[in-house]
Coordinates of C-alpha atoms and ligand atoms in Angstrom, one line a residue:
X164 CA -5.4 -13.3 -20.4
X165 CA -5.5 -10.2 -18.2
X166 CA -3.2 -8.0 -16.3
X167 CA -4.5 -7.2 -12.8
X168 CA -3.9 -4.2 -10.5
X169 CA -4.3 -4.8 -6.8
X170 CA -5.1 -1.5 -5.0
X171 CA -5.9 -0.7 -1.4
X172 CA -9.3 0.8 -1.2
X173 CA -9.1 2.4 2.3
X174 CA -6.2 3.8 4.3
X175 CA -3.8 0.9 3.7
X176 CA -3.3 -2.5 5.5
X177 CA -6.3 -4.0 3.8
X178 CA -4.5 -7.3 3.3
X179 CA -2.9 -6.6 -0.1
X180 CA 0.1 -8.7 0.7
X181 CA -2.0 -11.8 1.3
X182 CA -4.1 -11.3 -1.8
X183 CA -1.1 -10.6 -4.0
X184 CA 0.6 -13.7 -2.8
X185 CA -2.5 -15.8 -3.4
X186 CA -3.1 -14.3 -6.9
X187 CA 0.6 -14.5 -7.9
X188 CA 0.1 -18.2 -8.4
X189 CA -1.8 -17.3 -11.5
X190 CA 0.6 -14.5 -12.6
X191 CA 3.9 -14.5 -14.4
X192 CA 5.3 -11.2 -13.1
X193 CA 4.6 -9.1 -10.0
X194 CA 5.3 -5.4 -10.1
X195 CA 5.5 -2.8 -7.3
X196 CA 4.7 0.6 -8.9
X197 CA 4.6 3.2 -6.1
X198 CA 5.5 3.9 -2.5
X199 CA 8.5 2.5 -0.9
X200 CA 9.4 0.7 2.3
X201 CA 6.6 2.6 4.1
X202 CA 4.5 -0.4 3.1
X203 CA 4.2 -3.5 5.2
X204 CA 2.7 -6.5 3.5
X205 CA 2.3 -9.6 5.6
X206 CA 1.9 -13.1 4.1
X207 CA 1.2 -16.2 6.2
X208 CA 2.0 -19.5 4.7
X209 CA 1.5 -22.7 6.8
X210 CA 1.8 -20.7 9.9
X211 CA 5.0 -18.9 8.8
X212 CA 4.8 -15.2 8.4
X213 CA 6.7 -13.1 5.9
X214 CA 6.8 -9.3 6.1
X215 CA 7.7 -7.4 3.0
X216 CA 8.1 -3.6 2.7
X217 CA 9.9 -2.8 -0.5
X218 CA 10.1 -6.2 -2.2
X219 CA 7.1 -7.4 -4.3
X220 CA 5.1 -10.1 -2.5
X221 CA 5.3 -12.4 -5.5
X222 CA 8.9 -13.2 -4.5
X223 CA 7.7 -15.5 -1.7
X224 CA 6.4 -17.9 -4.4
X225 CA 9.5 -17.3 -6.4
X226 CA 7.7 -15.3 -9.1
X227 CA 9.6 -13.0 -11.3
X228 CA 9.2 -9.5 -9.7
X229 CA 9.9 -5.9 -10.6
X230 CA 10.4 -2.7 -8.6
X231 CA 9.1 -0.1 -11.0
X232 CA 10.3 3.5 -11.5
X233 CA 7.3 4.8 -9.5
X234 CA 8.8 3.3 -6.3
X235 CA 11.3 5.2 -4.1
X236 CA 14.1 2.8 -3.2
X237 CA 16.2 3.0 0.0
X238 CA 19.2 1.0 -1.2
X239 CA 20.4 0.1 2.3
X240 CA 16.9 -1.2 3.2
X241 CA 16.8 -3.1 -0.1
X242 CA 19.9 -5.0 0.8
X243 CA 18.7 -5.6 4.4
X244 CA 15.3 -6.8 3.3
X245 CA 16.8 -9.3 0.8
X246 CA 19.0 -10.6 3.7
X247 CA 16.0 -10.8 6.0
X248 CA 13.9 -13.0 3.7
X249 CA 17.0 -15.0 2.7
X250 CA 17.1 -16.0 6.4
X251 CA 13.6 -17.3 5.9
X252 CA 14.7 -19.4 3.0
X253 CA 13.7 -17.2 0.1
X254 CA 16.5 -16.4 -2.3
X255 CA 16.3 -13.1 -4.2
X256 CA 18.7 -12.8 -7.1
X257 CA 18.6 -10.9 -10.4
X258 CA 17.1 -14.0 -11.9
X259 CA 13.9 -13.2 -10.1
X260 CA 14.0 -9.5 -9.4
X261 CA 14.7 -6.3 -11.4
X262 CA 14.7 -2.7 -10.3
X263 CA 13.9 0.2 -12.7
X264 CA 17.0 2.1 -13.6
X265 CA 15.0 5.3 -13.3
X266 CA 13.7 4.7 -9.8
X267 CA 14.7 7.5 -7.4
X268 CA 16.7 6.6 -4.3
X269 CA 15.9 7.4 -0.6
X270 CA 19.0 8.7 1.1
X271 CA 19.8 9.1 4.8
X272 CA 19.1 12.9 4.5
X273 CA 15.5 12.1 3.4
X274 CA 15.0 10.0 6.5
X275 CA 16.4 12.7 8.7
X276 CA 14.2 15.4 7.1
X277 CA 11.1 13.2 7.5
X278 CA 11.9 12.9 11.2
X279 CA 12.9 16.6 11.6
X280 CA 9.5 17.7 10.2
X281 CA 7.5 15.2 12.2
X282 CA 9.2 16.3 15.4
X283 CA 9.1 20.1 14.8
X284 CA 6.5 21.9 16.9
X285 CA 5.6 24.3 14.1
X286 CA 5.0 21.7 11.5
X287 CA 1.9 19.6 10.7
X288 CA 2.3 16.2 12.2
X289 CA 1.3 13.6 9.6
X290 CA 2.4 10.5 11.6
X291 CA 4.6 9.3 8.7
X292 CA 6.6 6.1 8.8
X293 CA 9.7 8.3 9.1
X294 CA 11.3 6.4 6.3
X295 CA 12.0 9.4 4.1
X296 CA 9.3 8.7 1.6
X297 CA 7.9 12.2 1.3
X298 CA 11.3 14.0 1.0
X299 CA 12.5 11.5 -1.6
X300 CA 9.4 12.1 -3.8
X301 CA 9.9 15.9 -3.3
X302 CA 13.4 15.6 -4.8
X303 CA 12.1 13.5 -7.7
X304 CA 9.5 16.1 -8.6
X305 CA 12.1 18.8 -8.0
X306 CA 14.3 17.2 -10.6
X307 CA 17.3 16.7 -8.3
X308 CA 16.9 13.1 -7.2
X309 CA 19.7 10.6 -7.3
X310 CA 18.4 7.6 -9.2
X311 CA 19.4 3.9 -9.5
X312 CA 21.1 4.5 -12.8
X313 CA 23.3 7.2 -11.2
X314 CA 25.0 4.5 -9.2
X315 CA 26.4 3.1 -12.4
X316 CA 28.1 6.5 -13.3
X317 CA 30.4 7.2 -10.4
X318 CA 32.3 9.9 -12.3
X319 CA 29.3 12.2 -12.3
X320 CA 27.7 11.1 -9.0
X321 CA 29.5 13.7 -6.9
X322 CA 28.2 16.6 -9.1
X323 CA 24.7 15.3 -8.7
X324 CA 25.1 15.0 -4.9
X325 CA 26.5 18.5 -4.6
X326 CA 23.6 19.9 -6.6
X327 CA 21.1 18.0 -4.3
X328 CA 22.9 19.4 -1.3
X329 CA 22.6 23.0 -2.3
X330 CA 18.9 22.4 -1.7
X331 CA 19.1 20.2 1.3
X332 CA 21.7 22.1 3.2
X333 CA 19.8 25.4 2.8
X334 CA 16.8 23.6 4.2
X335 CA 18.8 22.0 7.1
X336 CA 20.3 25.4 8.1
X337 CA 16.8 26.8 8.3
X338 CA 15.7 24.0 10.5
X339 CA 18.8 24.2 12.8
X340 CA 20.2 20.9 11.6
X341 CA 23.8 20.2 10.8
X342 CA 24.8 20.4 7.1
X343 CA 25.6 17.2 5.2
X344 CA 28.9 16.7 3.4
X345 CA 28.7 15.4 -0.2
X346 CA 31.4 12.8 0.6
X347 CA 29.2 11.2 3.3
X348 CA 26.3 10.7 0.8
X349 CA 28.8 9.5 -1.8
X350 CA 30.3 6.9 0.6
X351 CA 26.8 5.8 1.7
X352 CA 25.8 5.1 -1.9
X353 CA 29.1 3.5 -3.0
X354 CA 28.8 1.1 0.0
X355 CA 25.8 -0.5 -1.6
X356 CA 26.1 0.2 -5.3
X357 CA 27.6 -3.1 -6.1
X358 CA 24.7 -4.9 -4.5
X359 CA 22.1 -2.9 -6.3
X360 CA 23.4 -2.6 -9.9
X361 CA 23.1 -6.3 -10.8
X362 CA 19.3 -5.9 -10.3
X363 CA 19.1 -2.7 -12.5
X364 CA 17.1 -3.0 -15.8
X365 CA 15.1 -1.2 -18.4
X366 CA 11.9 -2.2 -16.8
X367 CA 9.5 -0.5 -19.2
X368 CA 10.9 -2.6 -22.0
X369 CA 11.1 -5.8 -20.1
X370 CA 7.5 -5.6 -19.0
X371 CA 6.3 -4.7 -22.5
X372 CA 8.1 -7.6 -24.0
X373 CA 6.7 -10.0 -21.4
X374 CA 3.2 -8.6 -22.0
X375 CA 3.5 -9.1 -25.7
X376 CA 4.5 -12.7 -25.1
X377 CA 1.2 -13.2 -23.3
X378 CA 2.6 -13.2 -19.7
X379 CA 0.2 -12.1 -17.0
X380 CA 1.3 -9.1 -15.0
X381 CA 0.1 -8.5 -11.4
X382 CA 0.6 -4.9 -10.2
X383 CA 1.0 -4.7 -6.4
X384 CA -0.2 -1.4 -5.0
X385 CA 1.0 -0.1 -1.6
X386 CA -0.9 2.0 0.8
X387 CA -4.6 2.8 0.0
X388 CA -6.6 5.2 -2.2
X389 CA -7.4 7.4 0.8
X390 CA -3.7 8.0 1.3
X391 CA -3.3 9.1 -2.4
X392 CA -1.6 12.5 -2.7
X393 CA -4.5 13.8 -4.9
X394 CA -7.5 11.8 -3.9
X395 CA -6.9 11.1 -0.3
X396 CA -7.3 12.9 3.0
X397 CA -4.8 15.6 2.1
X398 CA -2.5 16.6 3.7
X399 CA -2.7 13.4 5.8
X400 CA -1.6 11.3 2.9
X401 CA 1.5 9.7 1.6
X402 CA 3.6 11.4 -1.2
X403 CA 2.7 9.1 -4.1
X404 CA -0.4 8.4 -6.1
X405 CA -1.8 5.3 -4.7
X406 CA -4.8 4.9 -7.0
X407 CA -4.8 2.2 -9.5
X408 CA -4.1 4.5 -12.4
X409 CA -0.5 4.8 -11.1
X410 CA 0.3 1.2 -12.1
X411 CA 0.9 2.4 -15.7
X412 CA 3.3 5.4 -15.2
X413 CA 4.9 3.7 -12.2
X414 CA 6.0 0.8 -14.2
X415 CA 6.5 2.3 -17.7
X416 CA 3.5 0.7 -19.4
X417 CA 0.6 2.5 -21.0
X418 CA -2.9 2.6 -19.4
X419 CA -4.1 0.0 -21.9
X420 CA -1.9 -2.6 -20.2
X421 CA -4.4 -2.8 -17.3
X422 CA -7.3 -5.1 -17.7
X423 CA -8.8 -5.6 -14.3
X424 CA -8.6 -3.6 -11.0
X425 CA -9.1 -5.5 -7.8
X426 CA -9.7 -3.3 -4.7
X427 CA -8.5 -4.9 -1.5
X428 CA -11.1 -3.9 1.1
X429 CA -11.2 -4.7 4.8
X430 CA -14.6 -5.6 6.2
X431 CA -14.2 -2.7 8.7
X432 CA -11.8 0.3 8.6
X433 CA -8.4 1.0 10.0
X434 CA -5.9 3.9 9.7
X435 CA -2.4 4.5 11.1
X436 CA -1.1 8.0 11.7
X437 CA -3.0 11.3 11.9
X438 CA -5.9 12.5 9.9
X439 CA -9.7 12.4 9.6
X440 CA -11.4 9.0 10.1
X441 CA -15.2 9.5 10.2
X442 CA -16.1 6.0 11.4
X443 CA -13.4 5.7 14.0
X444 CA -14.5 4.0 17.2
X445 CA -12.3 5.2 20.0
X446 CA -14.2 2.9 22.4
X447 CA -14.8 -0.8 23.1
X448 CA -15.8 -1.5 19.6
X449 CA -12.5 -0.1 18.3
X450 CA -10.6 -2.1 20.9
X451 CA -12.5 -5.3 19.9
X452 CA -11.6 -4.8 16.2
X453 CA -8.0 -3.9 17.0
X454 CA -7.5 -7.0 19.3
X455 CA -9.4 -9.4 17.0
X456 CA -7.7 -8.1 13.9
X457 CA -4.2 -7.8 15.4
X458 CA -4.2 -4.2 14.2
X459 CA -0.6 -3.1 14.8
X460 CA 1.5 -1.5 12.1
X461 CA 3.9 -3.9 10.3
X462 CA 6.4 -1.1 9.7
X463 CA 6.3 1.0 12.9
X464 CA 4.5 -1.2 15.3
X465 CA 2.0 1.6 16.0
X466 CA -1.5 0.6 17.1
X467 CA -3.9 1.1 14.2
X468 CA -7.0 3.2 14.7
X469 CA -10.1 1.1 14.1
X470 CA -13.7 1.7 13.1
X471 CA -16.8 0.6 11.2
X472 CA -16.9 -0.1 7.5
X473 CA -17.2 3.2 5.6
X474 CA -19.1 2.6 2.4
X475 CA -18.8 6.2 1.4
X476 CA -15.0 6.2 1.0
X477 CA -14.9 2.7 -0.6
X478 CA -17.5 3.7 -3.1
X479 CA -15.4 6.8 -3.9
X480 CA -12.3 4.5 -4.4
X481 CA -14.3 2.2 -6.6
X482 CA -14.7 5.3 -8.8
X483 CA -11.3 6.9 -8.5
X484 CA -9.5 3.6 -9.1
X485 CA -11.9 2.1 -11.6
X486 CA -12.3 -1.0 -9.5
X487 CA -13.9 -4.0 -11.2
X488 CA -14.3 -6.2 -8.2
X489 CA -13.1 -6.3 -4.6
X490 CA -11.3 -8.8 -2.3
X491 CA -13.1 -8.5 1.0
X492 CA -10.7 -9.3 3.8
X493 CA -10.9 -9.9 7.6
X494 CA -14.6 -10.8 7.6
X495 CA -13.7 -13.2 10.4
X496 CA -12.8 -10.3 12.7
X497 CA -16.5 -9.4 12.8
X498 CA -17.5 -12.9 14.1
X499 CA -19.5 -12.8 17.3
X500 CA -20.7 -9.2 17.2
X501 CA -24.4 -8.7 18.0
X502 CA -24.7 -5.9 15.5
X503 CA -22.5 -4.4 12.9
X504 CA -22.7 -0.8 11.7
X505 CA -21.9 0.4 8.2
X506 CA -21.5 4.1 7.2
X507 CA -23.9 4.8 4.3
X508 CA -23.5 8.6 4.1
X509 CA -22.2 11.7 5.9
X510 CA -23.8 14.7 7.5
X511 CA -21.9 17.9 6.9
X512 CA -23.1 21.1 8.5
X513 CA -26.7 19.8 8.7
X514 CA -26.8 18.4 5.1
X515 CA -26.5 14.8 3.9
X516 CA -23.7 14.1 1.5
X517 CA -22.6 10.9 -0.2
X518 CA -18.9 11.7 -0.8
X519 CA -15.8 12.6 1.2
X520 CA -15.3 16.4 0.7
X521 CA -11.9 17.6 -0.5
X522 CA -11.2 20.2 2.2
X523 CA -9.4 19.3 5.4
X524 CA -11.9 21.3 7.5
X525 CA -14.9 19.6 5.9
X526 CA -13.3 16.2 6.2
X527 CA -12.9 16.7 9.9
X528 CA -16.5 17.8 10.4
X529 CA -18.3 15.1 8.5
X530 CA -20.4 12.8 10.8
X531 CA -21.2 9.3 9.7
X532 CA -24.8 8.2 9.1
X533 CA -25.0 4.5 10.0
X534 CA -27.1 1.6 9.0
X535 CA -27.1 -1.3 11.5
X536 CA -27.0 -4.9 10.4
X537 CA -27.5 -8.0 12.4
X538 CA -24.2 -9.8 13.3
X539 CA -23.6 -13.6 13.4
X540 CA -22.6 -15.9 16.2
X541 CA -21.0 -18.6 14.0
X542 CA -17.4 -18.5 13.0
X543 CA -16.3 -17.5 9.5
X544 CA -12.6 -17.8 10.4
X545 CA -10.9 -20.2 8.0
X546 CA -13.9 -20.7 5.7
X547 CA -12.9 -21.8 2.3
X548 CA -16.2 -21.9 0.5
X549 CA -19.3 -19.7 0.3
X550 CA -21.4 -22.5 1.7
X551 CA -19.5 -22.4 5.0
X552 CA -20.6 -18.7 5.6
X553 CA -23.5 -18.0 8.0
X554 CA -26.5 -16.4 6.4
X555 CA -26.0 -13.1 8.2
X556 CA -22.4 -12.9 7.0
X557 CA -23.6 -13.3 3.5
X558 CA -26.2 -10.6 4.0
X559 CA -23.4 -8.3 5.2
X560 CA -21.3 -9.0 2.2
X561 CA -24.2 -8.4 -0.2
X562 CA -25.1 -5.1 1.5
X563 CA -21.4 -4.0 1.2
X564 CA -21.5 -4.8 -2.5
X565 CA -24.7 -2.9 -3.0
X566 CA -23.4 0.2 -1.1
X567 CA -20.0 0.4 -2.8
X568 CA -21.1 -0.5 -6.4
X569 CA -18.7 -3.4 -6.9
X570 CA -18.9 -7.1 -6.3
X571 CA -16.8 -9.5 -4.3
X572 CA -14.3 -11.4 -6.4
X573 CA -12.4 -12.8 -3.5
X574 CA -13.2 -13.3 0.2
X575 CA -10.5 -13.7 2.8
X576 CA -11.3 -15.4 6.1
X577 CA -7.9 -15.6 7.9
X578 CA -4.3 -14.5 7.4
X579 CA -3.4 -17.9 5.9
X580 CA -2.8 -18.1 2.2
X581 CA -5.4 -20.8 1.5
X582 CA -8.2 -19.4 3.7
X583 CA -9.5 -17.6 0.6
X584 CA -12.7 -18.0 -1.3
X585 CA -12.6 -17.4 -5.0
X586 CA -15.9 -16.0 -6.4
X587 CA -14.6 -14.6 -9.7
X588 CA -11.1 -15.0 -11.0
X589 CA -9.7 -11.5 -11.9
X590 CA -7.3 -13.0 -14.4
X591 CA -10.2 -14.7 -16.3
X592 CA -12.5 -11.6 -16.3
Ligands
GDP279 P1 -1.3 -4.8 3.5 O1 -0.4 -3.7 3.9 O2 -2.5 -4.4 2.8 O3 -0.6 -6.0 2.9 O4 -1.9 -5.4 4.9 P2 -1.0 -5.8 6.2 O5 -0.3 -7.0 5.9 O6 -0.3 -4.6 6.7 O7 -2.2 -6.0 7.3 C1 -3.1 -7.0 7.1 C2 -3.0 -8.0 8.3 O8 -4.2 -8.8 8.3 C3 -1.9 -8.9 8.1 O9 -1.4 -9.2 9.4 C4 -2.5 -10.2 7.5 O10 -1.8 -11.4 7.8 C5 -3.9 -10.1 8.1 N1 -5.0 -10.7 7.3 C6 -5.1 -10.6 5.9 N2 -6.3 -11.1 5.5 C7 -6.9 -11.5 6.7 C8 -8.2 -12.1 6.9 O11 -9.0 -12.4 6.1 N3 -8.5 -12.4 8.3 C9 -7.6 -12.1 9.3 N4 -8.0 -12.3 10.5 N5 -6.4 -11.5 9.0 C10 -6.1 -11.2 7.8
IMO280 P1 0.6 -0.6 3.3 O1 1.2 -0.8 1.9 C1 -1.0 2.1 6.2 C2 0.6 6.2 6.2 C3 1.5 6.6 7.4 C4 1.1 8.1 7.5 C5 1.0 8.5 6.0 C6 2.3 9.1 5.4 O2 1.2 -1.5 4.3 O3 -0.9 -0.6 3.2 P2 4.6 8.1 4.7 O4 5.7 7.5 5.6 O5 4.1 7.3 3.6 O6 5.0 9.5 4.3 O7 3.4 8.3 5.8 O8 0.7 7.3 5.3 N1 1.1 5.0 5.6 C7 0.5 3.8 5.6 N2 -0.6 3.4 6.4 N3 -0.4 1.3 5.4 C8 0.6 1.6 4.6 O9 1.2 0.8 3.7 C9 1.2 2.9 4.8 N4 2.2 3.6 4.2 C10 2.1 4.9 4.7 O10 1.1 6.0 8.6 O11 -0.2 8.3 8.0
MG281 MG1 0.5 -2.9 5.6

């Protein structure tokens, strides 16, 4: 019996959705514990694709799922996403989904502030998803957020909104934006309250009880460790902790609830939005990876930046997230390349280093040191057993394991659910 955390080990879009869906067959509960609808998790089952942003990926298998308190919830998006997957035949009712009563809400003013900041000439452009994630987390930490449970107390909701607006309207005046009236926010929330409240629950207690009954919990991370607010490429990060440790406070369980950490790792590297990316290939190689890997953002449709595998950052994530094993995804995208490069260290101001430095300046100056491996001409796409892999592909996998200090537990060879090779079951560790 084990509870497993799935965490992105690069800059997001590593294939977490596919792996969570695959693993959820073995789990009893699937929990989202951070982020919001900035995430875009794609699952492909028998050629049909499902795109989830806020809802846990376990729902596609009908697994009992939870949106933990560490998630920021846009209530209108919540309702819309449920409708969207209902149209694909997946029914989401309170029988299969609960939301933490203490989860903070994303309001229209958060979305507007996100966009105002991104569009301002004086600000630092992060290239956010413009979904209000950062501003909503700021209000949570600032102790003025409206939370799910507040929807159930309409008599005091107006006071809370007014208190929130003393902050936001001052900010908006300073940015030259129109002030917001409390009634507008009140109406916006009341329009969806009845559709959210049936899902509300004391999630910390529910999860603890299920855990004690011996149920297996699968924690579904969003984004990736390099987008972590503390450990990522700050300030080009998201506004939550994305490292595996967040699974506990983001769901209301203690750290001892986690038994195994699975790092989802793409066989090359991608990033959406601004910020340092040492192994980026703004050339034919990047174009090849982008086209082969269909590297377009699920949420914003933006083209993802592509580059070689960076063992330095993944090795760092193995340490900052306490990764036991990895799920290596998109190996098939490398099929047909004559040679494949892997970053094994950085050069910073004439010195060799083996970590990503913390400062923004140093991060932008590091130069990758590459090792070149021989590619393979055979196809790995759709392989379902280790024996189907060409020798050079196995060599590549083994070298990645050596460089990052973690072994491959799962290998993914296409977007399809079943094109997955199990090497070591995280739930049986
Ligand atoms: P997530 O945010 O980590 O869930 O990843 P995304 O869903 O945003 O992006 C990963 C993309 O790669 C999705 O379109 C998946 O369907 C696809 N994908 C996942 N695993 C594989 C794989 O092994 N091979 C290929 N070719 N595509 C994959
Ligand atoms: P999944 O779960 C890739 C990036 C944005 C931007 C930065 C901050 O699908 O892996 P935000 O809107 O969060 O304030 O944007 O973080 N970003 C992601 N990049 N995958 C994601 O999620 C991301 N979620 C946010 O592009 O650079
Ligand atoms: Mg994604």
